[in-house]
Amino acid sequence: MRRRLALSIALGAMVASLAACGGDSDETETPSGGGAAAEKIVVYSARDKKVTDYVVEQFVAKHPEYKGKVEVLNMGAQEVLERTRAEKANPQGSVWWGGTQQGLSSGANEDLLEAWQPAFAGEMDARYKDAQGRWFGEILLPEVIMYNNKAIPADQAPKDWDELIDPKWKDKVIIRDVPASGTMRSIYASMIQRLSADGSNPQPGYDWLKKLDANTVEYAANPADLYLKMSREQGVLSAWNLQDILLQSEQSNMPFGFVMPASGAPVLVDGVAVIKGGNSEGAKTFLEFLYDGTLRASLAKDFFQIPAVPIAEQPEWLANLGLKPMDVDWDVIAKHETEWINHWNAEIKNKG
């Protein structure tokens, strides 16, 4: 009798212990500090995947509570705007990472972005941020002439924008399709605005783009398609952003070179924002991390970024770049870009 009683007590204790262990496994994971669990951060990004993968890895290392909880959707900058706009009534994203100042300004004016004042904003030039704190410039992005350096020797590559429309380059130019790309929209709008300072007469710019279209063999569907076809010499000239050219050349061994145009390069302010109605707390934690001094120095050195907030020491490539900015009125472009690109898409593309 005593043995049966002792066995019953022991089994009861074992069951209680197992139940307690099983209950622990069903609890929501919390950070080591004992606070509330981190909410998932959805990031819409126009950055190169190499950059986003690296940054997320570094972010999670510093904020382990977000391990497995950062989802990055890579897309064109214009696609970020259009997706955020379409989801306004039910936001799905939290972070807008990588977009032109005109695209971000459109988002701000449509009440898609949350206003806030992060710690890094005080260090930033007023030209590189929204006055109401709805978006902030992360990097400066020069737009340059890109060429296949196996097909074209450096001394024979075009030295300025107007050389791209020389008939000798017919069927040698390949362009990332324009409407979905913030980079290409900015380049094409700059080509129009340089010929019409106030934007009131875009026709000379349209005529220029028609000549470029005549030399264009194909419009690539996305950046990966552009890089593949350029490397295969299906087109050997393009216009593209400096950072991505250097990333493809130095990290993926693509046969790409670049020319800083003699008349100047349009320099975009490429920025970030918190999407209104998303995971605001997580988004702000992520964006504050993007402006960490150590991270920005690493991105400048290894990923060819030109920080909007200066870093203590420039890497050699940046110190020797010889950047020559084009005189671009981005306010004029913001006013007319949609009209100009829609006209190009309907009246010029594949008709040169």
Coordinates of C-alpha atoms in Angstrom, one line a residue:
M1 CA 0.0 0.0 0.0
R2 CA 2.8 2.4 0.9
R3 CA 4.6 1.5 -2.3
R4 CA 1.5 2.2 -4.4
L5 CA 1.0 5.5 -2.7
A6 CA 4.6 6.6 -3.2
L7 CA 4.5 5.6 -6.9
S8 CA 1.2 7.6 -7.3
I9 CA 2.8 10.7 -5.7
A10 CA 5.9 10.3 -7.9
L11 CA 3.9 10.0 -11.1
G12 CA 1.8 13.0 -10.2
A13 CA 4.9 15.1 -9.7
M14 CA 6.3 14.0 -13.1
V15 CA 3.0 14.9 -14.9
A16 CA 3.0 18.3 -13.2
S17 CA 6.6 18.9 -14.2
L18 CA 6.0 17.9 -17.9
A19 CA 2.9 20.1 -18.0
A20 CA 4.9 23.0 -16.8
C21 CA 7.5 22.4 -19.4
G22 CA 4.9 22.1 -22.1
G23 CA 3.3 25.4 -21.1
D24 CA 6.6 27.2 -21.5
S25 CA 6.9 26.1 -25.1
D26 CA 3.6 27.8 -26.0
E27 CA 4.5 31.3 -24.7
T28 CA 5.3 34.1 -27.1
E29 CA 9.1 34.7 -27.4
T30 CA 10.2 37.8 -25.6
P31 CA 13.5 39.7 -25.7
S32 CA 16.1 38.8 -23.0
G33 CA 15.3 42.1 -21.2
G34 CA 11.8 40.7 -20.5
G35 CA 9.9 43.3 -22.5
A36 CA 7.2 42.8 -25.1
A37 CA 7.9 40.6 -28.1
A38 CA 9.3 42.5 -31.2
E39 CA 6.7 42.9 -34.0
K40 CA 7.6 42.0 -37.6
I41 CA 9.1 44.8 -39.7
V42 CA 8.2 44.7 -43.4
V43 CA 10.6 46.8 -45.5
Y44 CA 9.9 47.9 -49.1
S45 CA 13.3 48.6 -50.6
A46 CA 14.8 49.9 -53.9
R47 CA 18.3 49.1 -52.6
D48 CA 20.5 46.4 -54.2
K49 CA 19.9 43.0 -52.5
K50 CA 23.5 42.8 -51.5
V51 CA 23.0 46.0 -49.5
T52 CA 19.7 44.9 -47.9
D53 CA 21.0 41.5 -47.0
Y54 CA 24.1 42.9 -45.3
V55 CA 22.2 45.6 -43.4
V56 CA 19.6 43.3 -42.1
E57 CA 22.3 40.9 -40.9
Q58 CA 24.0 43.7 -39.0
F59 CA 20.7 45.0 -37.7
V60 CA 19.7 41.6 -36.2
A61 CA 23.1 41.2 -34.7
K62 CA 22.5 44.5 -32.8
H63 CA 18.8 43.8 -32.2
P64 CA 18.5 40.0 -31.7
E65 CA 14.8 40.4 -30.7
Y66 CA 14.1 41.0 -34.5
K67 CA 15.8 37.7 -35.6
G68 CA 13.5 36.2 -38.3
K69 CA 11.2 39.2 -38.1
V70 CA 12.6 41.5 -40.8
E71 CA 11.1 40.9 -44.3
V72 CA 12.6 42.9 -47.2
L73 CA 10.7 43.1 -50.5
N74 CA 13.1 44.5 -53.2
M75 CA 11.4 46.5 -56.0
G76 CA 11.9 49.6 -58.1
A77 CA 11.6 52.9 -56.3
Q78 CA 8.5 53.9 -58.2
E79 CA 7.0 50.6 -57.3
V80 CA 7.5 51.3 -53.6
L81 CA 5.5 54.5 -54.0
E82 CA 2.7 52.8 -56.0
R83 CA 2.5 49.9 -53.6
T84 CA 2.4 52.1 -50.5
R85 CA -0.2 54.3 -52.2
A86 CA -2.4 51.2 -53.1
E87 CA -2.2 50.0 -49.5
K88 CA -3.0 53.3 -47.8
A89 CA -6.3 52.1 -46.3
N90 CA -4.6 49.0 -44.9
P91 CA -0.8 49.5 -44.7
Q92 CA 1.3 46.3 -45.1
G93 CA 4.8 47.8 -45.1
S94 CA 6.6 49.6 -42.3
V95 CA 9.8 51.0 -43.9
W96 CA 10.3 52.7 -47.2
W97 CA 14.0 52.3 -47.9
G98 CA 15.4 53.8 -51.0
G99 CA 13.5 56.3 -53.1
T100 CA 14.0 59.6 -54.9
Q101 CA 13.3 62.8 -53.2
Q102 CA 10.5 63.5 -55.6
G103 CA 8.9 60.1 -55.0
L104 CA 9.2 60.5 -51.2
S105 CA 7.8 64.0 -51.4
S106 CA 4.8 62.6 -53.3
G107 CA 4.3 60.0 -50.6
A108 CA 4.5 62.7 -47.9
N109 CA 2.0 64.9 -49.7
E110 CA -0.4 62.0 -50.0
D111 CA -0.2 61.4 -46.3
L112 CA 1.5 58.0 -46.7
L113 CA 4.4 58.8 -44.4
E114 CA 4.7 59.3 -40.6
A115 CA 6.3 62.5 -39.3
W116 CA 9.0 62.2 -36.6
Q117 CA 12.3 63.7 -35.5
P118 CA 15.0 61.0 -35.2
A119 CA 18.3 61.7 -33.5
F120 CA 20.2 61.7 -36.8
A121 CA 18.1 64.5 -38.3
G122 CA 20.0 67.2 -36.5
E123 CA 23.2 66.3 -38.4
M124 CA 21.6 66.4 -41.8
D125 CA 21.7 69.3 -44.3
A126 CA 18.2 70.8 -44.7
R127 CA 18.4 70.1 -48.5
Y128 CA 18.4 66.4 -47.8
K129 CA 15.3 66.0 -45.6
D130 CA 11.6 66.9 -45.5
A131 CA 11.0 70.0 -43.4
Q132 CA 8.2 68.2 -41.5
G133 CA 10.3 65.1 -40.8
R134 CA 8.4 62.7 -43.1
W135 CA 11.4 61.5 -45.1
F136 CA 15.2 61.7 -44.7
G137 CA 18.0 61.4 -47.3
E138 CA 20.3 58.4 -46.7
I139 CA 22.7 58.5 -49.6
L140 CA 23.6 60.7 -52.6
L141 CA 23.3 58.8 -55.8
P142 CA 25.1 60.1 -58.9
E143 CA 23.6 59.0 -62.3
V144 CA 26.3 58.3 -64.8
I145 CA 27.0 56.6 -68.2
M146 CA 27.5 52.9 -67.9
Y147 CA 29.4 50.8 -70.5
N148 CA 30.6 47.2 -71.1
N149 CA 34.4 47.6 -70.7
K150 CA 35.1 44.4 -72.6
A151 CA 33.3 45.7 -75.7
I152 CA 34.2 49.4 -75.4
P153 CA 37.7 50.6 -74.4
A154 CA 37.6 53.3 -71.8
D155 CA 39.0 55.9 -74.2
Q156 CA 36.3 55.2 -76.7
A157 CA 33.3 55.3 -74.3
P158 CA 31.0 58.4 -74.5
K159 CA 32.2 61.2 -72.4
D160 CA 29.0 63.1 -72.0
W161 CA 25.2 62.7 -72.3
D162 CA 24.9 64.0 -75.8
E163 CA 27.2 61.4 -77.2
L164 CA 24.7 58.7 -76.3
I165 CA 22.5 60.0 -79.1
D166 CA 25.2 59.8 -81.8
P167 CA 23.9 57.5 -84.5
K168 CA 27.1 55.4 -84.3
W169 CA 25.7 53.9 -81.1
K170 CA 22.5 52.7 -82.8
D171 CA 21.3 49.4 -81.3
K172 CA 24.2 49.5 -78.8
V173 CA 22.2 51.2 -75.9
I174 CA 20.1 49.1 -73.5
I175 CA 18.0 50.9 -70.9
R176 CA 16.2 49.7 -67.7
D177 CA 12.5 50.2 -68.5
V178 CA 11.7 53.7 -67.3
P179 CA 8.3 54.0 -65.6
A180 CA 8.9 51.6 -62.7
S181 CA 12.4 52.8 -62.0
G182 CA 13.1 55.8 -59.8
T183 CA 16.6 56.0 -61.2
M184 CA 15.6 56.1 -64.8
R185 CA 12.7 58.4 -64.2
S186 CA 15.2 60.8 -62.6
I187 CA 17.7 60.5 -65.4
Y188 CA 15.1 61.1 -68.2
A189 CA 13.5 63.9 -66.3
S190 CA 16.9 65.5 -65.8
M191 CA 17.6 65.3 -69.6
I192 CA 14.4 67.2 -70.2
Q193 CA 14.8 69.8 -67.4
R194 CA 18.4 70.7 -68.5
L195 CA 16.9 71.8 -71.8
S196 CA 14.0 73.7 -70.2
A197 CA 15.0 75.2 -66.9
D198 CA 11.5 75.9 -65.7
G199 CA 9.9 72.9 -67.3
S200 CA 7.5 74.9 -69.4
N201 CA 8.8 73.6 -72.8
P202 CA 9.7 69.9 -72.6
Q203 CA 9.8 69.5 -76.4
P204 CA 13.6 69.8 -76.8
G205 CA 14.0 67.1 -74.1
Y206 CA 11.4 64.9 -75.8
D207 CA 13.4 65.3 -79.1
W208 CA 16.6 64.3 -77.3
L209 CA 14.9 61.2 -75.8
K210 CA 13.5 60.2 -79.2
K211 CA 17.1 60.2 -80.5
L212 CA 18.2 58.1 -77.6
D213 CA 15.2 55.7 -78.2
A214 CA 16.5 55.4 -81.8
N215 CA 19.8 54.0 -80.5
T216 CA 18.1 51.8 -77.9
V217 CA 18.0 48.1 -78.8
E218 CA 15.9 47.0 -75.8
Y219 CA 14.3 48.2 -72.5
A220 CA 15.3 45.7 -69.7
A221 CA 12.5 44.6 -67.4
N222 CA 14.5 45.1 -64.2
P223 CA 18.0 45.7 -63.0
A224 CA 19.0 42.0 -63.1
D225 CA 17.8 41.8 -66.7
L226 CA 19.8 44.9 -67.5
Y227 CA 23.0 43.5 -66.0
L228 CA 22.6 40.1 -67.7
K229 CA 22.1 41.6 -71.1
M230 CA 24.9 44.2 -70.7
S231 CA 27.3 41.4 -69.7
R232 CA 26.3 39.4 -72.8
E233 CA 26.8 42.4 -75.0
Q234 CA 23.1 42.5 -76.1
G235 CA 23.6 46.2 -75.4
V236 CA 26.9 47.8 -74.4
L237 CA 25.9 51.3 -73.2
S238 CA 23.4 52.5 -70.7
A239 CA 22.6 55.2 -68.1
W240 CA 22.4 54.0 -64.5
N241 CA 23.3 54.8 -60.9
L242 CA 27.0 54.8 -59.8
Q243 CA 26.5 52.6 -56.7
D244 CA 24.9 49.7 -58.5
I245 CA 27.5 49.8 -61.3
L246 CA 30.3 49.6 -58.8
L247 CA 28.6 46.8 -56.9
Q248 CA 28.1 44.8 -60.0
S249 CA 31.7 45.4 -61.2
E250 CA 33.5 44.9 -57.9
Q251 CA 31.4 42.3 -56.2
S252 CA 29.9 40.3 -59.0
N253 CA 32.8 40.7 -61.5
M254 CA 30.6 42.1 -64.2
P255 CA 32.4 43.8 -67.1
F256 CA 31.1 47.3 -66.3
G257 CA 32.7 50.7 -66.3
F258 CA 31.4 54.2 -65.9
V259 CA 32.0 57.7 -67.1
M260 CA 31.3 60.8 -65.0
P261 CA 29.7 63.0 -67.7
A262 CA 31.6 66.1 -68.6
S263 CA 28.5 68.3 -68.2
G264 CA 27.7 66.8 -64.9
A265 CA 25.8 63.9 -63.3
P266 CA 22.3 64.3 -61.8
V267 CA 22.7 63.5 -58.1
L268 CA 19.7 62.1 -56.4
V269 CA 18.9 62.4 -52.7
D270 CA 18.0 58.8 -52.1
G271 CA 16.0 58.5 -48.9
V272 CA 14.0 56.6 -46.3
A273 CA 10.7 57.0 -44.4
V274 CA 8.4 55.4 -41.9
I275 CA 5.2 54.2 -43.6
K276 CA 2.2 55.6 -41.8
G277 CA 0.0 52.9 -40.2
G278 CA 2.7 50.2 -40.3
N279 CA 4.9 48.9 -37.4
S280 CA 6.0 52.4 -36.4
E281 CA 8.2 51.4 -33.4
G282 CA 10.1 48.7 -35.4
A283 CA 10.5 51.0 -38.4
K284 CA 12.0 53.8 -36.3
T285 CA 14.4 51.3 -34.7
F286 CA 15.5 50.1 -38.1
L287 CA 16.0 53.6 -39.5
E288 CA 17.9 54.8 -36.5
F289 CA 20.3 51.9 -37.1
L290 CA 20.7 52.9 -40.8
Y291 CA 22.4 56.1 -39.6
D292 CA 24.8 54.4 -37.2
G293 CA 28.2 55.8 -37.9
T294 CA 30.0 52.4 -38.0
L295 CA 27.4 51.0 -40.4
R296 CA 27.6 54.1 -42.7
A297 CA 31.4 53.9 -42.9
S298 CA 31.1 50.2 -43.8
L299 CA 28.5 50.9 -46.5
A300 CA 30.6 53.6 -47.9
K301 CA 33.8 51.5 -48.0
D302 CA 32.4 48.1 -49.1
F303 CA 29.1 49.0 -50.9
F304 CA 30.0 52.3 -52.6
Q305 CA 27.5 54.6 -50.8
I306 CA 27.9 58.3 -50.5
P307 CA 26.3 59.1 -47.2
A308 CA 24.0 62.1 -46.9
V309 CA 25.3 62.7 -43.4
P310 CA 29.1 62.9 -43.8
I311 CA 31.4 60.3 -42.2
A312 CA 34.6 60.9 -40.4
E313 CA 36.9 59.5 -43.2
Q314 CA 36.1 58.9 -46.8
P315 CA 37.1 55.6 -48.4
E316 CA 39.7 55.9 -51.2
W317 CA 37.2 55.4 -54.1
L318 CA 35.0 58.2 -52.8
A319 CA 37.9 60.6 -52.2
N320 CA 39.1 60.1 -55.8
L321 CA 35.7 60.1 -57.5
G322 CA 35.8 63.6 -58.9
L323 CA 32.0 64.0 -58.7
K324 CA 30.6 66.7 -60.9
P325 CA 27.0 67.4 -60.1
M326 CA 24.7 68.5 -62.8
D327 CA 22.7 71.7 -62.0
V328 CA 19.2 70.0 -61.7
D329 CA 16.1 71.7 -60.3
W330 CA 14.4 68.9 -58.5
D331 CA 11.4 71.0 -57.6
V332 CA 10.7 71.5 -61.3
I333 CA 11.2 67.8 -61.9
A334 CA 8.9 66.9 -59.0
K335 CA 6.2 69.1 -60.6
H336 CA 6.5 67.6 -64.1
E337 CA 8.0 64.1 -63.8
T338 CA 4.7 62.2 -64.1
E339 CA 3.6 64.1 -67.1
W340 CA 7.0 63.8 -68.8
I341 CA 7.4 60.1 -68.2
N342 CA 3.8 59.3 -69.2
H343 CA 4.4 61.2 -72.5
W344 CA 7.7 59.3 -73.1
N345 CA 6.0 56.0 -72.5
A346 CA 3.1 56.7 -74.8
E347 CA 4.7 58.8 -77.5
I348 CA 8.4 58.1 -77.7
K349 CA 9.3 54.6 -76.4
N350 CA 10.1 52.2 -79.4
K351 CA 9.2 55.0 -81.9
G352 CA 12.5 56.7 -82.4

